[in-house]
Amino acid sequence: MSPLSITKSFLELNRLDFRLLSVIEILMAKHEFVPIEEIVRFTKYNTKKIEITLKRLRKMKLIYLAQKHYLGAALTFIGYDALGLKALVEKNVLAQLGPEIGAGKESNVHLGMNDHGEEFLIKIHRLGKLDFRATRRSRTFIAEKRHLSPLYQSRLSAEREYNALNALYTNGVSVPKPIAQNRHLIMMEIILGQDLFRIKRSDFGGEEEIAILFQNIVQEVKKCVQHGYIHGDLSEYNIRLNEDDFPVLIDWPQYLDTNEPRAVEILTRDCQNIMNFFEKKFMVKIHYEISEILKMLD
Ligand SMILES: Nc1ncnc2c1ncn2[C@@H]1O[C@H](COP(=O)(O)OP(=O)(O)O)[C@@H](O)[C@H]1O
Ligand SMILES: [Mg+2]
């Protein structure tokens, strides 16, 4: 999604628009599609006024409208973006949304700026596909929570990641400094440098430098374990090297507590991923016993 589509619609939104977006958000806890009559009951605005506004919001792709056995409304990811960005602006942590500078499997990553001109990274979590065409689910289906809506899943994912970043950063682990979080959005420090998977053999001197990098990564993984965290998706794609070539561990929503049943398995996989990467990329034999780190779990 282009940042323009978010910011442009942002400019055109008035108070009533935002009010309806947030009312829809609230009522989506109970309905996949919020019946218009519930919005009327909740806001006490008249039906005509609400319908006109909702049609405008739909045109701006901020909501879906569906005529099933009733006319209903649901937020799109762009509508959810607008609510999240507005909240960050009102908290005075965000002043401008910049271009997209990266995208992963489950997120869009944008540049952001505050009132002082400082730049940050905004990670927008996007889990699950919003597809309302084929679906027709009962209320109980939603209430069972086995099916979490994509917006809700994305928010949980952002909250989890933000909490992990806070705990790890506070404990001195090399992760981006978290700044703020709202809904499915996280603001954090930008790590200048590059993703580990992009580095080349020629970026490094001898085997000694490579061994140091590996040891630095192991050191950070150990610190995480000490504080009860296992990354859970550690690989060359979720490690950045900062400008001093020091590793920074990113992308935390799927982390695991060290006392969870699958801790040994997942920690082994994380370590193995890194060892495989070093062996393939740098053609060096990594002499490391994973048991050394696994015994920290006992
Ligand atoms: N703090 C950061 N500083 C710089 N680049 C980042 C930062 N966080 C993420 N990125 C970039 O955005 C990409 C996607 O972010 P990531 O957290 O890995 O999300 P995903 O779950 O979508 O993989 C990363 O691979 C990286 O290139
Ligand atoms: Mg990633």
Short mmCIF file of C-alpha atoms and ligand atoms in Angstrom, two decimals:
data_model
loop_
_atom_site.label_atom_id
_atom_site.label_comp_id
_atom_site.label_asym_id
_atom_site.label_seq_id
_atom_site.Cartn_x
_atom_site.Cartn_y
_atom_site.Cartn_z
CA MET A 1 0.00 0.00 0.00
CA SER A 2 1.44 3.35 -0.90
CA PRO A 3 2.00 5.84 1.90
CA LEU A 4 0.30 8.40 -0.31
CA SER A 5 -2.99 6.58 -0.16
CA ILE A 6 -2.78 6.71 3.62
CA THR A 7 -1.69 10.31 3.98
CA LYS A 8 -3.91 11.67 1.24
CA SER A 9 -7.04 10.18 2.72
CA PHE A 10 -5.81 11.39 6.07
CA LEU A 11 -5.92 15.01 4.88
CA GLU A 12 -9.45 14.66 3.65
CA LEU A 13 -10.84 13.19 6.84
CA ASN A 14 -12.95 15.34 9.13
CA ARG A 15 -14.07 14.77 12.70
CA LEU A 16 -17.22 12.90 11.76
CA ASP A 17 -15.22 10.58 9.50
CA PHE A 18 -12.84 9.72 12.32
CA ARG A 19 -15.71 9.38 14.75
CA LEU A 20 -17.41 6.83 12.49
CA LEU A 21 -14.17 4.95 11.86
CA SER A 22 -13.60 4.57 15.58
CA VAL A 23 -17.22 3.62 16.26
CA ILE A 24 -16.95 0.90 13.60
CA GLU A 25 -13.72 -0.25 15.22
CA ILE A 26 -15.39 -0.53 18.62
CA LEU A 27 -18.43 -2.36 17.28
CA MET A 28 -16.27 -4.76 15.26
CA ALA A 29 -15.50 -6.48 18.56
CA LYS A 30 -19.01 -7.89 18.24
CA HIS A 31 -19.65 -7.96 14.50
CA GLU A 32 -17.59 -8.81 11.50
CA PHE A 33 -19.82 -6.34 9.66
CA VAL A 34 -21.30 -3.67 11.86
CA PRO A 35 -24.98 -3.10 11.10
CA ILE A 36 -25.66 0.52 10.21
CA GLU A 37 -28.51 0.61 12.70
CA GLU A 38 -26.03 -0.17 15.49
CA ILE A 39 -23.90 2.77 14.39
CA VAL A 40 -27.01 4.93 14.49
CA ARG A 41 -27.88 3.69 17.97
CA PHE A 42 -24.34 4.21 19.21
CA THR A 43 -23.78 7.69 17.78
CA LYS A 44 -27.35 9.02 17.75
CA TYR A 45 -26.65 10.61 14.37
CA ASN A 46 -29.37 10.25 11.78
CA THR A 47 -29.26 7.35 9.37
CA LYS A 48 -29.03 9.44 6.21
CA LYS A 49 -26.04 11.38 7.47
CA ILE A 50 -24.27 8.19 8.47
CA GLU A 51 -24.98 6.50 5.15
CA ILE A 52 -23.60 9.42 3.17
CA THR A 53 -20.46 9.51 5.26
CA LEU A 54 -19.97 5.76 5.06
CA LYS A 55 -20.21 5.84 1.28
CA ARG A 56 -17.52 8.49 1.20
CA LEU A 57 -15.32 6.42 3.49
CA ARG A 58 -15.82 3.44 1.25
CA LYS A 59 -14.77 5.44 -1.78
CA MET A 60 -11.59 6.31 0.06
CA LYS A 61 -11.10 2.58 0.73
CA LEU A 62 -11.17 3.12 4.48
CA ILE A 63 -14.09 0.78 5.00
CA TYR A 64 -15.97 -2.03 3.31
CA LEU A 65 -19.73 -1.83 2.98
CA ALA A 66 -21.68 -4.98 2.41
CA GLN A 67 -25.32 -5.55 1.85
CA LYS A 68 -26.07 -8.97 3.31
CA HIS A 69 -29.33 -9.39 5.14
CA TYR A 70 -28.49 -5.95 6.45
CA LEU A 71 -26.20 -3.11 5.39
CA GLY A 72 -22.97 -3.48 7.34
CA ALA A 73 -19.60 -1.74 7.58
CA ALA A 74 -16.10 -2.98 8.42
CA LEU A 75 -12.72 -1.25 8.56
CA THR A 76 -10.12 -2.00 5.91
CA PHE A 77 -6.43 -2.04 6.75
CA ILE A 78 -6.22 1.55 5.39
CA GLY A 79 -8.99 2.62 7.76
CA TYR A 80 -7.16 0.93 10.61
CA ASP A 81 -3.91 2.63 9.53
CA ALA A 82 -5.67 6.00 9.67
CA LEU A 83 -6.85 5.39 13.25
CA GLY A 84 -3.43 4.19 14.38
CA LEU A 85 -1.51 7.01 12.72
CA LYS A 86 -3.91 9.61 14.11
CA ALA A 87 -3.35 8.27 17.62
CA LEU A 88 0.45 8.49 17.21
CA VAL A 89 0.14 12.03 15.91
CA GLU A 90 -2.05 12.97 18.89
CA LYS A 91 0.53 11.48 21.26
CA ASN A 92 3.03 13.88 19.67
CA VAL A 93 5.41 11.11 18.71
CA LEU A 94 4.69 11.28 14.99
CA ALA A 95 4.45 14.29 12.69
CA GLN A 96 5.02 12.88 9.21
CA LEU A 97 4.76 9.56 7.47
CA GLY A 98 7.53 8.95 4.95
CA PRO A 99 8.08 6.45 2.15
CA GLU A 100 8.07 2.71 2.49
CA ILE A 101 11.61 1.53 3.13
CA GLY A 102 11.09 -2.16 3.56
CA ALA A 103 8.57 -4.91 3.60
CA GLY A 104 8.73 -8.30 5.18
CA LYS A 105 6.44 -11.28 5.18
CA GLU A 106 3.93 -9.74 7.52
CA SER A 107 4.53 -6.03 7.56
CA ASN A 108 5.13 -2.78 5.73
CA VAL A 109 7.91 -0.64 7.04
CA HIS A 110 7.85 3.15 6.62
CA LEU A 111 9.99 6.08 7.54
CA GLY A 112 8.41 8.47 10.03
CA MET A 113 9.42 11.81 11.46
CA ASN A 114 8.57 13.65 14.66
CA ASP A 115 8.17 17.39 15.27
CA HIS A 116 11.91 17.75 15.88
CA GLY A 117 12.78 16.27 12.51
CA GLU A 118 14.04 13.02 14.06
CA GLU A 119 13.47 9.97 11.91
CA PHE A 120 11.99 6.70 13.06
CA LEU A 121 10.79 3.50 11.59
CA ILE A 122 7.11 2.66 11.56
CA LYS A 123 6.35 -1.03 11.29
CA ILE A 124 2.79 -1.73 10.21
CA HIS A 125 1.78 -5.29 11.04
CA ARG A 126 -0.45 -6.97 8.49
CA LEU A 127 -1.55 -10.43 9.42
CA GLY A 128 -4.11 -12.43 7.56
CA LYS A 129 -6.01 -11.43 4.50
CA LEU A 130 -9.03 -9.19 4.67
CA ASP A 131 -11.44 -10.82 2.32
CA PHE A 132 -15.06 -10.18 2.96
CA ARG A 133 -16.46 -11.37 -0.32
CA ALA A 134 -16.60 -15.06 0.37
CA THR A 135 -17.19 -15.00 4.07
CA ARG A 136 -20.38 -15.13 5.95
CA ARG A 137 -19.75 -15.90 9.54
CA SER A 138 -22.02 -16.05 12.48
CA ARG A 139 -21.60 -13.98 15.56
CA THR A 140 -20.66 -16.98 17.65
CA PHE A 141 -17.87 -17.77 15.23
CA ILE A 142 -16.31 -14.41 15.99
CA ALA A 143 -17.07 -14.62 19.69
CA GLU A 144 -15.29 -17.96 19.96
CA LYS A 145 -12.08 -16.07 19.21
CA ARG A 146 -10.74 -19.07 17.40
CA HIS A 147 -11.10 -16.94 14.37
CA LEU A 148 -9.39 -13.66 15.09
CA SER A 149 -9.97 -10.92 12.60
CA PRO A 150 -6.88 -9.86 10.64
CA LEU A 151 -6.99 -6.40 12.22
CA TYR A 152 -7.11 -7.90 15.70
CA GLN A 153 -4.36 -10.41 14.89
CA SER A 154 -2.22 -7.57 13.58
CA ARG A 155 -2.76 -5.54 16.73
CA LEU A 156 -1.88 -8.49 18.99
CA SER A 157 1.23 -9.07 16.94
CA ALA A 158 2.34 -5.43 17.28
CA GLU A 159 1.64 -5.45 21.04
CA ARG A 160 3.64 -8.62 21.50
CA GLU A 161 6.56 -7.32 19.51
CA TYR A 162 6.53 -3.96 21.31
CA ASN A 163 6.50 -5.63 24.73
CA ALA A 164 9.39 -7.88 23.76
CA LEU A 165 11.40 -4.96 22.36
CA ASN A 166 10.81 -2.98 25.54
CA ALA A 167 11.91 -5.79 27.83
CA LEU A 168 14.94 -6.70 25.73
CA TYR A 169 16.05 -3.14 25.11
CA THR A 170 15.75 -2.28 28.80
CA ASN A 171 17.91 -5.29 29.60
CA GLY A 172 20.64 -4.21 27.21
CA VAL A 173 20.02 -6.68 24.40
CA SER A 174 20.89 -5.40 20.93
CA VAL A 175 17.42 -4.68 19.51
CA PRO A 176 15.96 -1.47 18.02
CA LYS A 177 14.85 1.01 20.67
CA PRO A 178 11.04 0.97 20.81
CA ILE A 179 9.41 4.43 20.77
CA ALA A 180 5.65 3.95 20.73
CA GLN A 181 2.93 1.54 19.75
CA ASN A 182 -0.71 1.95 18.79
CA ARG A 183 -3.02 -0.70 17.37
CA HIS A 184 -1.02 -2.57 14.68
CA LEU A 185 1.73 0.09 14.48
CA ILE A 186 5.10 0.22 16.19
CA MET A 187 7.52 3.12 16.07
CA MET A 188 11.12 2.22 16.70
CA GLU A 189 14.66 3.36 16.14
CA ILE A 190 15.99 2.94 12.59
CA ILE A 191 19.02 0.70 12.43
CA LEU A 192 21.25 2.14 9.74
CA GLY A 193 23.36 -0.49 8.07
CA GLN A 194 22.03 -3.53 6.31
CA ASP A 195 20.24 -6.83 6.70
CA LEU A 196 22.61 -9.71 7.40
CA PHE A 197 21.46 -11.66 4.35
CA ARG A 198 22.68 -8.86 2.08
CA ILE A 199 26.27 -8.76 3.26
CA LYS A 200 28.94 -10.18 1.03
CA ARG A 201 32.05 -12.16 1.76
CA SER A 202 34.06 -9.16 0.53
CA ASP A 203 32.45 -6.88 3.17
CA PHE A 204 34.52 -8.76 5.71
CA GLY A 205 38.25 -9.14 6.10
CA GLY A 206 39.43 -12.48 7.27
CA GLU A 207 37.86 -15.44 8.96
CA GLU A 208 38.59 -13.83 12.27
CA GLU A 209 36.17 -10.98 11.61
CA ILE A 210 33.53 -13.45 10.55
CA ALA A 211 34.08 -15.47 13.70
CA ILE A 212 33.68 -12.32 15.78
CA LEU A 213 30.38 -11.50 14.10
CA PHE A 214 29.13 -15.02 14.77
CA GLN A 215 30.21 -14.79 18.40
CA ASN A 216 28.49 -11.42 18.77
CA ILE A 217 25.24 -12.92 17.51
CA VAL A 218 25.56 -15.88 19.90
CA GLN A 219 26.25 -13.44 22.73
CA GLU A 220 23.01 -11.54 22.00
CA VAL A 221 21.00 -14.76 21.72
CA LYS A 222 22.37 -15.81 25.10
CA LYS A 223 21.37 -12.49 26.64
CA CYS A 224 17.85 -13.01 25.32
CA VAL A 225 17.70 -16.47 26.88
CA GLN A 226 18.98 -15.07 30.16
CA HIS A 227 16.02 -12.73 30.20
CA GLY A 228 13.58 -15.46 29.25
CA TYR A 229 13.22 -14.79 25.51
CA ILE A 230 13.75 -16.99 22.46
CA HIS A 231 13.41 -15.19 19.14
CA GLY A 232 11.62 -17.97 17.30
CA ASP A 233 12.28 -16.77 13.76
CA LEU A 234 15.97 -16.01 13.89
CA SER A 235 17.72 -15.99 10.55
CA GLU A 236 19.84 -13.76 8.31
CA TYR A 237 16.58 -11.95 7.42
CA ASN A 238 15.88 -10.86 10.99
CA ILE A 239 19.32 -9.64 11.94
CA ARG A 240 20.59 -6.26 10.89
CA LEU A 241 24.20 -5.14 11.06
CA ASN A 242 24.51 -1.58 12.26
CA GLU A 243 27.09 0.83 10.96
CA ASP A 244 29.70 -0.76 13.24
CA ASP A 245 28.79 -4.20 11.89
CA PHE A 246 27.31 -5.11 15.25
CA PRO A 247 24.25 -7.40 15.02
CA VAL A 248 20.81 -6.08 15.98
CA LEU A 249 18.02 -8.63 16.37
CA ILE A 250 14.74 -7.48 14.81
CA ASP A 251 11.21 -8.85 14.20
CA TRP A 252 9.97 -10.21 17.53
CA PRO A 253 6.22 -10.96 17.45
CA GLN A 254 6.68 -14.73 17.40
CA TYR A 255 9.06 -14.90 20.36
CA LEU A 256 8.76 -17.72 22.87
CA ASP A 257 9.22 -17.80 26.64
CA THR A 258 12.12 -19.99 27.70
CA ASN A 259 9.80 -22.05 29.88
CA GLU A 260 7.46 -23.01 27.06
CA PRO A 261 7.43 -26.68 26.04
CA ARG A 262 8.97 -26.12 22.62
CA ALA A 263 11.81 -23.93 23.88
CA VAL A 264 14.60 -26.44 23.19
CA GLU A 265 13.34 -27.21 19.70
CA ILE A 266 12.87 -23.58 18.68
CA LEU A 267 16.12 -22.34 20.20
CA THR A 268 17.99 -25.14 18.43
CA ARG A 269 16.37 -24.16 15.14
CA ASP A 270 17.23 -20.48 15.65
CA CYS A 271 20.90 -21.32 16.28
CA GLN A 272 21.04 -23.82 13.47
CA ASN A 273 19.68 -21.22 11.02
CA ILE A 274 22.50 -18.86 11.86
CA MET A 275 25.17 -21.55 11.67
CA ASN A 276 23.86 -22.74 8.30
CA PHE A 277 23.92 -19.19 7.00
CA PHE A 278 27.51 -18.62 8.03
CA GLU A 279 28.66 -21.92 6.62
CA LYS A 280 26.91 -21.40 3.29
CA LYS A 281 27.66 -17.73 2.86
CA PHE A 282 31.22 -17.62 4.11
CA MET A 283 32.24 -21.20 3.53
CA VAL A 284 33.63 -21.42 7.02
CA LYS A 285 33.14 -24.25 9.44
CA ILE A 286 31.47 -22.90 12.53
CA HIS A 287 32.74 -24.63 15.64
CA TYR A 288 29.91 -24.09 18.01
CA GLU A 289 28.11 -26.51 20.27
CA ILE A 290 24.44 -25.57 20.48
CA SER A 291 24.31 -27.56 23.72
CA GLU A 292 26.26 -24.70 25.28
CA ILE A 293 23.28 -22.41 24.87
CA LEU A 294 20.62 -25.08 25.46
CA LYS A 295 21.96 -25.79 28.93
CA MET A 296 20.94 -22.24 29.85
CA LEU A 297 17.35 -23.49 29.64
CA ASP A 298 17.78 -25.95 32.52
N1 LIG B 1 14.51 -1.00 13.13
C1 LIG B 1 14.76 -1.18 11.84
N2 LIG B 1 15.70 -0.43 11.19
C2 LIG B 1 15.94 -0.59 9.89
N3 LIG B 1 15.30 -1.47 9.11
C3 LIG B 1 14.36 -2.26 9.66
C4 LIG B 1 14.05 -2.16 11.05
N4 LIG B 1 13.06 -3.05 11.32
C5 LIG B 1 12.78 -3.66 10.15
N5 LIG B 1 13.56 -3.21 9.14
C6 LIG B 1 13.54 -3.65 7.73
O1 LIG B 1 12.21 -4.04 7.38
C7 LIG B 1 12.16 -5.44 7.07
C8 LIG B 1 10.88 -6.05 7.63
O2 LIG B 1 10.85 -5.92 9.04
P1 LIG B 1 10.60 -7.17 10.00
O3 LIG B 1 10.56 -6.63 11.39
O4 LIG B 1 11.59 -8.24 9.73
O5 LIG B 1 9.12 -7.59 9.59
P2 LIG B 1 8.49 -8.91 8.91
O6 LIG B 1 7.79 -9.62 10.02
O7 LIG B 1 7.52 -8.41 7.92
O8 LIG B 1 9.63 -9.72 8.34
C9 LIG B 1 13.42 -6.02 7.66
O9 LIG B 1 13.84 -7.17 6.96
C10 LIG B 1 14.42 -4.88 7.54
O10 LIG B 1 14.98 -4.83 6.24
MG MG B 2 11.44 -10.20 9.17
#
